[in-house]
């Protein structure tokens, strides 16, 4: 990862040097965003980067039920995918962070909400000064802003790029068994009732529900933001994209496989109700989920 990052930075330095007077290009922003995303030196222990948990090869999710943050601390929740994230979706499982569409301040709020990562946004300017390469590159991309704001804007642009790329990539997932997938899609949108919440871009309505999952992590859910008792345990409908790469599932990673997820819906999933599908229907639904 380090090799890739340095190679990218060299390309970027060369590129910017060659066209200093022009606006920062999309490519420059993307390359620098990726380098920042993959650089562990911004965490409190200097070891954990965004990519340690949002792993590019897993659609920017993690394979652990809960990720390991700075100083070996476990995250409170399962790391979600960032690949194809809708830009108007309230962020985090409790919706406590404004959507990406609202600008780079949403990245600041997201970083602050990542308690476990021990990223302290207040120390950003100081950290960036210690890395003259970043300081200089950010200064060239955003000459009229301070380095910390330029860092946030660059990461914001990078997240928007991941959002766009992920949406395009997911349309390329080719079904192995088209008739089975068509059956699964019909179930998802029809009698299985999934579409009631998993609708819209990224298959999420952006609303909050309690699925009566075992509450091992003392999950407060949406109530942490609204302070309303009825919101206790309610979580935002997650994005369903590239599901084949983002196991385990649910807010604390308690479902190891998609089959386990469907079993929960079959047993009765709180506000999502109970889905009484037979085993063939389950296979069809699984086949469809894997094409999203
Ligand atoms: C230690 C693991 C870890 C690291 C490091 C990490 N994240 Fe996260 N990220 C998470 C977890 C866990 C969540 C879900 C938290 C929640 O729902 O409360 C999350 C959620 C997010 C979300 C919201 C996604 C959604 O669907 O609402 C964004 C955006 C995000 N992270 C961006 C970043 C960026 C940018 C960095 C680096 C600066 C980063 N993350 C570093 C674990 C991590
Ligand atoms: C009432 C709204 C609602 C309905 C109906 C619903 N879901 Fe969900 N779904 C959610 C919420 C909320 C979560 C997150 C729960 C959690 O993490 O604790 C979720 C999580 C999931 C996940 C895990 C995603 C991940 O990355 O962790 C999958 C897969 C899923 N649902 C598929 C389905 C299928 C298939 C159906 C239909 C049988 C369905 N859902 C019906 C609201 C709903």
CSV table of C-alpha atoms and ligand atoms in Angstrom, one decimal:
chain,number,residue,atom,x,y,z
A,1,UNK,CA,0.0,0.0,0.0
A,2,UNK,CA,2.9,2.4,0.8
A,3,UNK,CA,4.5,1.7,-2.5
A,4,UNK,CA,1.3,2.6,-4.3
A,5,UNK,CA,0.9,5.7,-2.3
A,6,UNK,CA,4.4,7.0,-3.0
A,7,UNK,CA,4.1,6.2,-6.7
A,8,UNK,CA,0.8,8.2,-6.8
A,9,UNK,CA,2.3,11.1,-5.0
A,10,UNK,CA,5.2,11.2,-7.5
A,11,UNK,CA,2.8,11.3,-10.4
A,12,UNK,CA,0.9,14.0,-8.7
A,13,UNK,CA,4.0,16.2,-8.0
A,14,UNK,CA,5.0,15.8,-11.6
A,15,UNK,CA,1.5,16.6,-12.9
A,16,UNK,CA,1.0,19.6,-10.7
A,17,UNK,CA,4.5,20.9,-11.5
A,18,UNK,CA,3.7,20.7,-15.2
A,19,UNK,CA,0.5,22.8,-15.0
A,20,UNK,CA,0.7,25.0,-12.0
A,21,UNK,CA,-1.5,27.8,-13.3
A,22,UNK,CA,-4.5,25.6,-14.1
A,23,UNK,CA,-7.3,24.5,-11.8
A,24,UNK,CA,-6.7,21.3,-9.9
A,25,UNK,CA,-7.7,18.4,-12.1
A,26,UNK,CA,-10.1,15.7,-11.0
A,27,UNK,CA,-7.2,13.3,-11.4
A,28,UNK,CA,-4.9,15.3,-9.0
A,29,UNK,CA,-7.6,15.5,-6.4
A,30,UNK,CA,-8.4,11.8,-6.7
A,31,UNK,CA,-4.7,10.7,-6.3
A,32,UNK,CA,-4.1,13.0,-3.4
A,33,UNK,CA,-7.4,11.9,-1.8
A,34,UNK,CA,-6.4,8.3,-2.1
A,35,UNK,CA,-2.9,8.9,-0.6
A,36,UNK,CA,-4.5,10.7,2.4
A,37,UNK,CA,-7.1,7.9,2.7
A,38,UNK,CA,-4.4,5.3,2.9
A,39,UNK,CA,-1.9,7.1,5.1
A,40,UNK,CA,-1.9,5.9,8.7
A,41,UNK,CA,0.1,8.8,10.1
A,42,UNK,CA,-3.1,10.9,10.7
A,43,UNK,CA,-4.4,8.6,13.5
A,44,UNK,CA,-3.4,9.1,17.1
A,45,UNK,CA,-1.1,6.1,17.2
A,46,UNK,CA,0.2,6.8,13.7
A,47,UNK,CA,-0.8,3.4,12.4
A,48,UNK,CA,-4.5,3.4,11.3
A,49,UNK,CA,-5.6,4.8,8.0
A,50,UNK,CA,-9.1,5.1,6.6
A,51,UNK,CA,-8.2,2.1,4.4
A,52,UNK,CA,-7.3,0.0,7.4
A,53,UNK,CA,-11.1,-0.4,8.0
A,54,UNK,CA,-12.6,0.8,4.8
A,55,UNK,CA,-10.6,-1.8,2.8
A,56,UNK,CA,-10.6,-1.0,-1.0
A,57,UNK,CA,-10.6,-4.7,-1.9
A,58,UNK,CA,-13.8,-5.2,0.1
A,59,UNK,CA,-15.8,-2.4,-1.4
A,60,UNK,CA,-14.4,-0.2,1.3
A,61,UNK,CA,-15.9,-2.2,4.2
A,62,UNK,CA,-14.1,-4.6,6.6
A,63,UNK,CA,-14.1,-8.3,7.0
A,64,UNK,CA,-14.1,-8.1,10.8
A,65,UNK,CA,-17.4,-7.8,12.7
A,66,UNK,CA,-15.9,-4.7,14.3
A,67,UNK,CA,-12.7,-3.1,13.2
A,68,UNK,CA,-9.5,-2.5,15.1
A,69,UNK,CA,-8.8,1.2,15.5
A,70,UNK,CA,-5.9,3.2,17.0
A,71,UNK,CA,-4.2,1.6,20.0
A,72,UNK,CA,-5.9,-1.7,19.2
A,73,UNK,CA,-9.4,-0.4,20.2
A,74,UNK,CA,-12.4,-2.2,18.7
A,75,UNK,CA,-14.9,0.0,16.8
A,76,UNK,CA,-18.4,0.3,18.2
A,77,UNK,CA,-20.0,-0.8,15.0
A,78,UNK,CA,-19.3,-2.8,11.8
A,79,UNK,CA,-17.4,-0.8,9.2
A,80,UNK,CA,-19.8,0.0,6.3
A,81,UNK,CA,-19.0,0.2,2.6
A,82,UNK,CA,-18.1,3.6,1.1
A,83,UNK,CA,-18.4,2.3,-2.4
A,84,UNK,CA,-21.5,3.8,-4.0
A,85,UNK,CA,-22.6,5.7,-0.9
A,86,UNK,CA,-25.6,7.9,-1.9
A,87,UNK,CA,-24.7,11.5,-1.5
A,88,UNK,CA,-28.0,12.5,0.1
A,89,UNK,CA,-27.9,9.7,2.8
A,90,UNK,CA,-27.6,10.8,6.4
A,91,UNK,CA,-24.3,9.2,7.5
A,92,UNK,CA,-23.6,6.7,10.3
A,93,UNK,CA,-26.0,4.0,11.5
A,94,UNK,CA,-27.6,6.6,13.8
A,95,UNK,CA,-27.7,9.3,11.1
A,96,UNK,CA,-25.8,11.7,13.3
A,97,UNK,CA,-23.6,13.0,10.4
A,98,UNK,CA,-25.0,15.1,7.5
A,99,UNK,CA,-24.9,13.6,4.0
A,100,UNK,CA,-21.9,14.0,1.7
A,101,UNK,CA,-24.0,16.4,-0.5
A,102,UNK,CA,-23.8,19.0,2.3
A,103,UNK,CA,-20.1,19.6,1.7
A,104,UNK,CA,-16.7,18.9,3.3
A,105,UNK,CA,-18.0,19.7,6.7
A,106,UNK,CA,-19.8,16.3,6.6
A,107,UNK,CA,-16.3,14.8,6.5
A,108,UNK,CA,-15.3,16.7,9.6
A,109,UNK,CA,-18.4,15.5,11.3
A,110,UNK,CA,-17.7,12.0,10.2
A,111,UNK,CA,-14.2,12.0,11.5
A,112,UNK,CA,-15.3,13.4,14.8
A,113,UNK,CA,-18.0,10.7,15.0
A,114,UNK,CA,-15.2,8.0,14.5
A,115,UNK,CA,-14.3,8.1,18.2
A,116,UNK,CA,-12.5,4.8,18.0
A,117,UNK,CA,-10.2,5.9,15.3
A,118,UNK,CA,-8.6,8.5,17.5
A,119,UNK,CA,-8.4,11.0,14.6
A,120,UNK,CA,-8.4,14.5,16.2
A,121,UNK,CA,-9.4,17.0,13.6
A,122,UNK,CA,-8.1,19.8,15.8
A,123,UNK,CA,-4.6,18.5,15.3
A,124,UNK,CA,-4.8,18.3,11.5
A,125,UNK,CA,-3.1,21.6,10.7
A,126,UNK,CA,-0.2,20.7,13.0
A,127,UNK,CA,0.1,17.2,11.6
A,128,UNK,CA,0.0,18.4,8.0
A,129,UNK,CA,2.9,20.9,8.8
A,130,UNK,CA,5.0,17.9,9.8
A,131,UNK,CA,4.5,16.4,6.3
A,132,UNK,CA,5.8,19.1,3.9
A,133,UNK,CA,4.8,17.1,0.8
A,134,UNK,CA,1.1,17.1,1.8
A,135,UNK,CA,1.3,20.6,3.0
A,136,UNK,CA,2.7,21.7,-0.3
A,137,UNK,CA,0.3,19.7,-2.5
A,138,UNK,CA,-2.8,20.7,-0.6
A,139,UNK,CA,-1.6,24.3,-0.8
A,140,UNK,CA,-1.3,24.0,-4.6
A,141,UNK,CA,-4.8,22.4,-4.9
A,142,UNK,CA,-6.5,24.9,-2.6
A,143,UNK,CA,-4.3,28.0,-2.4
A,144,UNK,CA,-6.8,30.1,-0.4
A,145,UNK,CA,-7.6,27.7,2.4
A,146,UNK,CA,-5.7,26.4,5.4
A,147,UNK,CA,-4.2,22.9,5.2
A,148,UNK,CA,-6.8,21.3,7.4
A,149,UNK,CA,-9.7,22.6,5.3
A,150,UNK,CA,-7.9,21.5,2.2
A,151,UNK,CA,-7.4,18.1,3.7
A,152,UNK,CA,-11.1,17.8,4.4
A,153,UNK,CA,-12.0,19.1,0.9
A,154,UNK,CA,-9.7,16.6,-0.7
A,155,UNK,CA,-11.1,13.6,1.3
A,156,UNK,CA,-14.6,14.9,0.6
A,157,UNK,CA,-13.9,14.9,-3.2
A,158,UNK,CA,-12.4,11.4,-2.8
A,159,UNK,CA,-15.5,10.1,-1.1
A,160,UNK,CA,-17.7,11.6,-3.8
A,161,UNK,CA,-15.5,9.8,-6.4
A,162,UNK,CA,-15.9,6.5,-4.5
A,163,UNK,CA,-19.7,7.1,-4.4
A,164,UNK,CA,-19.8,7.6,-8.1
A,165,UNK,CA,-17.4,4.7,-9.0
A,166,UNK,CA,-19.3,2.3,-6.7
A,167,UNK,CA,-22.6,3.1,-8.3
A,168,UNK,CA,-21.1,2.5,-11.8
A,169,UNK,CA,-19.3,-0.7,-10.7
A,170,UNK,CA,-22.4,-2.3,-9.1
A,171,UNK,CA,-24.3,-2.1,-12.4
A,172,UNK,CA,-21.6,-4.4,-13.9
A,173,UNK,CA,-22.3,-7.4,-11.6
A,174,UNK,CA,-23.5,-10.1,-14.0
A,175,UNK,CA,-26.0,-12.6,-12.6
A,176,UNK,CA,-24.9,-16.3,-12.8
A,177,UNK,CA,-28.4,-17.6,-13.1
A,178,UNK,CA,-30.7,-14.9,-14.7
A,179,UNK,CA,-34.1,-16.6,-14.1
A,180,UNK,CA,-33.3,-17.2,-10.4
A,181,UNK,CA,-32.1,-13.6,-10.0
A,182,UNK,CA,-35.3,-12.4,-11.7
A,183,UNK,CA,-37.3,-14.4,-9.2
A,184,UNK,CA,-35.3,-13.0,-6.3
A,185,UNK,CA,-35.8,-9.4,-7.6
A,186,UNK,CA,-39.5,-10.0,-7.8
A,187,UNK,CA,-39.6,-11.3,-4.2
A,188,UNK,CA,-37.4,-8.4,-3.0
A,189,UNK,CA,-39.7,-5.9,-4.5
A,190,UNK,CA,-42.9,-7.8,-3.8
A,191,UNK,CA,-44.0,-10.3,-1.2
A,192,UNK,CA,-40.8,-10.4,0.8
A,193,UNK,CA,-41.3,-6.7,1.6
A,194,UNK,CA,-37.6,-5.7,1.5
A,195,UNK,CA,-38.3,-2.9,-0.9
A,196,UNK,CA,-40.4,-1.0,1.8
A,197,UNK,CA,-37.1,0.1,3.3
A,198,UNK,CA,-34.4,-1.0,0.8
A,199,UNK,CA,-35.5,1.4,-2.0
A,200,UNK,CA,-34.0,4.3,-3.8
A,201,UNK,CA,-30.3,4.9,-4.5
A,202,UNK,CA,-28.1,2.3,-2.9
A,203,UNK,CA,-31.2,0.4,-1.8
A,204,UNK,CA,-31.8,2.5,1.3
A,205,UNK,CA,-34.6,4.9,2.2
A,206,UNK,CA,-32.3,6.7,4.7
A,207,UNK,CA,-34.9,6.0,7.5
A,208,UNK,CA,-34.4,4.3,10.9
A,209,UNK,CA,-35.9,0.9,12.1
A,210,UNK,CA,-35.4,-1.5,14.9
A,211,UNK,CA,-34.9,-5.0,13.6
A,212,UNK,CA,-35.0,-6.6,17.0
A,213,UNK,CA,-31.4,-7.9,16.7
A,214,UNK,CA,-29.6,-9.2,19.7
A,215,UNK,CA,-28.2,-6.0,21.3
A,216,UNK,CA,-24.6,-7.1,22.3
A,217,UNK,CA,-23.1,-3.7,22.0
A,218,UNK,CA,-25.7,-1.7,24.0
A,219,UNK,CA,-26.8,-0.1,20.8
A,220,UNK,CA,-28.8,3.1,21.4
A,221,UNK,CA,-29.3,3.7,17.7
A,222,UNK,CA,-31.1,6.8,16.5
A,223,UNK,CA,-32.1,7.7,20.1
A,224,UNK,CA,-28.5,8.9,20.6
A,225,UNK,CA,-29.4,11.7,18.2
A,226,UNK,CA,-33.1,12.4,18.8
A,227,UNK,CA,-33.1,11.5,22.5
A,228,UNK,CA,-36.5,9.9,21.9
A,229,UNK,CA,-37.3,6.6,23.6
A,230,UNK,CA,-39.1,5.2,20.6
A,231,UNK,CA,-35.9,5.6,18.6
A,232,UNK,CA,-33.9,3.3,20.9
A,233,UNK,CA,-32.3,0.5,18.8
A,234,UNK,CA,-33.4,2.0,15.5
A,235,UNK,CA,-30.7,2.2,12.9
A,236,UNK,CA,-30.5,3.6,9.4
A,237,UNK,CA,-31.4,1.2,6.5
A,238,UNK,CA,-27.9,0.3,5.2
A,239,UNK,CA,-26.7,0.6,1.7
A,240,UNK,CA,-27.0,-2.8,-0.1
A,241,UNK,CA,-24.3,-2.7,-2.8
A,242,UNK,CA,-21.5,-5.1,-3.6
A,243,UNK,CA,-22.8,-7.4,-0.8
A,244,UNK,CA,-20.6,-10.3,-1.9
A,245,UNK,CA,-17.6,-8.3,-0.6
A,246,UNK,CA,-18.9,-6.7,2.6
A,247,UNK,CA,-19.5,-9.6,5.0
A,248,UNK,CA,-20.1,-9.7,7.9
A,249,UNK,CA,-23.5,-7.9,8.1
A,250,UNK,CA,-25.6,-5.9,10.5
A,251,UNK,CA,-24.5,-3.0,12.6
A,252,UNK,CA,-22.2,-5.1,14.8
A,253,UNK,CA,-21.3,-7.7,12.2
A,254,UNK,CA,-23.3,-10.4,14.0
A,255,UNK,CA,-24.5,-12.0,10.8
A,256,UNK,CA,-21.5,-13.8,9.2
A,257,UNK,CA,-23.3,-14.5,5.9
A,258,UNK,CA,-26.2,-13.3,3.8
A,259,UNK,CA,-27.9,-16.6,4.6
A,260,UNK,CA,-27.7,-15.6,8.3
A,261,UNK,CA,-29.3,-12.2,7.5
A,262,UNK,CA,-32.2,-13.9,5.7
A,263,UNK,CA,-32.7,-16.3,8.7
A,264,UNK,CA,-33.1,-13.2,10.9
A,265,UNK,CA,-35.9,-11.9,8.6
A,266,UNK,CA,-37.5,-15.4,8.6
A,267,UNK,CA,-37.5,-15.5,12.4
A,268,UNK,CA,-39.0,-12.1,12.7
A,269,UNK,CA,-37.1,-8.8,12.4
A,270,UNK,CA,-38.9,-6.3,14.6
A,271,UNK,CA,-40.2,-3.4,12.5
A,272,UNK,CA,-39.3,-5.3,9.3
A,273,UNK,CA,-41.7,-8.0,10.3
A,274,UNK,CA,-41.4,-11.7,9.4
A,275,UNK,CA,-40.7,-13.1,6.0
A,276,UNK,CA,-42.0,-16.7,5.6
A,277,UNK,CA,-40.1,-17.7,2.5
A,278,UNK,CA,-39.3,-21.3,1.6
A,279,UNK,CA,-35.8,-22.5,0.8
A,280,UNK,CA,-36.1,-22.0,-3.0
A,281,UNK,CA,-37.3,-18.4,-2.5
A,282,UNK,CA,-34.4,-17.9,-0.1
A,283,UNK,CA,-31.9,-19.1,-2.8
A,284,UNK,CA,-33.5,-16.7,-5.3
A,285,UNK,CA,-33.3,-13.8,-2.9
A,286,UNK,CA,-29.6,-14.6,-2.1
A,287,UNK,CA,-28.8,-14.8,-5.9
A,288,UNK,CA,-30.5,-11.4,-6.4
A,289,UNK,CA,-28.7,-9.7,-3.4
A,290,UNK,CA,-25.4,-10.8,-4.8
A,291,UNK,CA,-26.0,-8.9,-8.0
A,292,UNK,CA,-26.6,-5.5,-6.2
B,1,LIG,C1,-11.0,1.9,12.9
B,1,LIG,C2,-11.9,1.7,11.7
B,1,LIG,C3,-12.2,2.9,10.9
B,1,LIG,C4,-11.3,3.8,10.3
B,1,LIG,C5,-9.8,3.9,10.5
B,1,LIG,C6,-12.2,4.7,9.5
B,1,LIG,N1,-13.5,4.3,9.6
B,1,LIG,FE1,-15.0,5.3,8.7
B,1,LIG,N2,-16.3,4.1,9.6
B,1,LIG,C7,-16.0,3.1,10.5
B,1,LIG,C8,-17.2,2.6,11.2
B,1,LIG,C9,-17.2,1.5,12.2
B,1,LIG,C10,-18.2,3.3,10.6
B,1,LIG,C11,-19.7,3.2,11.0
B,1,LIG,C12,-19.9,4.0,12.3
B,1,LIG,C13,-21.3,4.2,12.7
B,1,LIG,O1,-22.3,3.8,12.0
B,1,LIG,O2,-21.5,4.8,13.8
B,1,LIG,C14,-17.7,4.2,9.7
B,1,LIG,C15,-18.4,5.1,8.9
B,1,LIG,C16,-17.9,6.0,7.9
B,1,LIG,C17,-18.7,6.8,7.1
B,1,LIG,C18,-20.2,6.8,7.0
B,1,LIG,C19,-20.7,5.7,6.1
B,1,LIG,C20,-22.2,5.5,6.2
B,1,LIG,O3,-22.7,4.6,5.5
B,1,LIG,O4,-22.9,6.2,6.9
B,1,LIG,C21,-17.8,7.5,6.3
B,1,LIG,C22,-18.1,8.6,5.2
B,1,LIG,C23,-16.5,7.2,6.7
B,1,LIG,N3,-16.6,6.2,7.7
B,1,LIG,C24,-15.3,7.7,6.2
B,1,LIG,C25,-14.0,7.5,6.8
B,1,LIG,C26,-12.8,8.2,6.4
B,1,LIG,C27,-12.8,9.3,5.4
B,1,LIG,C28,-11.8,7.7,7.2
B,1,LIG,C29,-10.4,8.2,7.3
B,1,LIG,C30,-10.2,9.6,7.6
B,1,LIG,C31,-12.4,6.6,8.0
B,1,LIG,N4,-13.7,6.5,7.7
B,1,LIG,C32,-11.7,5.8,8.9
B,1,LIG,C33,-14.7,2.6,10.8
B,1,LIG,C34,-13.5,3.2,10.4
B,2,LIG,C1,-38.4,-2.1,8.0
B,2,LIG,C2,-37.3,-1.8,7.1
B,2,LIG,C3,-36.6,-3.0,6.5
B,2,LIG,C4,-37.1,-4.0,5.8
B,2,LIG,C5,-38.5,-4.3,5.5
B,2,LIG,C6,-36.0,-4.9,5.4
B,2,LIG,N1,-34.8,-4.3,5.9
B,2,LIG,FE1,-33.0,-5.1,5.6
B,2,LIG,N2,-32.2,-3.7,6.9
B,2,LIG,C7,-32.9,-2.7,7.5
B,2,LIG,C8,-32.1,-2.1,8.5
B,2,LIG,C9,-32.5,-1.0,9.5
B,2,LIG,C10,-30.9,-2.8,8.6
B,2,LIG,C11,-29.7,-2.6,9.5
B,2,LIG,C12,-29.9,-3.4,10.8
B,2,LIG,C13,-28.7,-3.4,11.6
B,2,LIG,O1,-27.6,-3.3,11.1
B,2,LIG,O2,-28.9,-3.7,12.8
B,2,LIG,C14,-31.0,-3.8,7.5
B,2,LIG,C15,-30.0,-4.7,7.1
B,2,LIG,C16,-30.0,-5.5,6.0
B,2,LIG,C17,-28.9,-6.2,5.5
B,2,LIG,C18,-27.4,-6.2,6.0
B,2,LIG,C19,-26.7,-5.1,5.3
B,2,LIG,C20,-25.3,-4.9,5.9
B,2,LIG,O3,-24.4,-4.5,5.1
B,2,LIG,O4,-25.1,-5.1,7.0
B,2,LIG,C21,-29.3,-6.9,4.4
B,2,LIG,C22,-28.5,-7.8,3.5
B,2,LIG,C23,-30.7,-6.7,4.3
B,2,LIG,N3,-31.1,-5.8,5.3
B,2,LIG,C24,-31.6,-7.3,3.3
B,2,LIG,C25,-33.0,-7.2,3.5
B,2,LIG,C26,-33.8,-8.1,2.8
B,2,LIG,C27,-33.4,-9.2,1.8
B,2,LIG,C28,-35.1,-7.8,3.2
B,2,LIG,C29,-36.4,-8.5,2.8
B,2,LIG,C30,-36.5,-9.9,3.1
B,2,LIG,C31,-35.0,-6.7,4.1
B,2,LIG,N4,-33.7,-6.4,4.2
B,2,LIG,C32,-36.1,-6.0,4.7
B,2,LIG,C33,-34.2,-2.4,7.2
B,2,LIG,C34,-35.1,-3.2,6.6
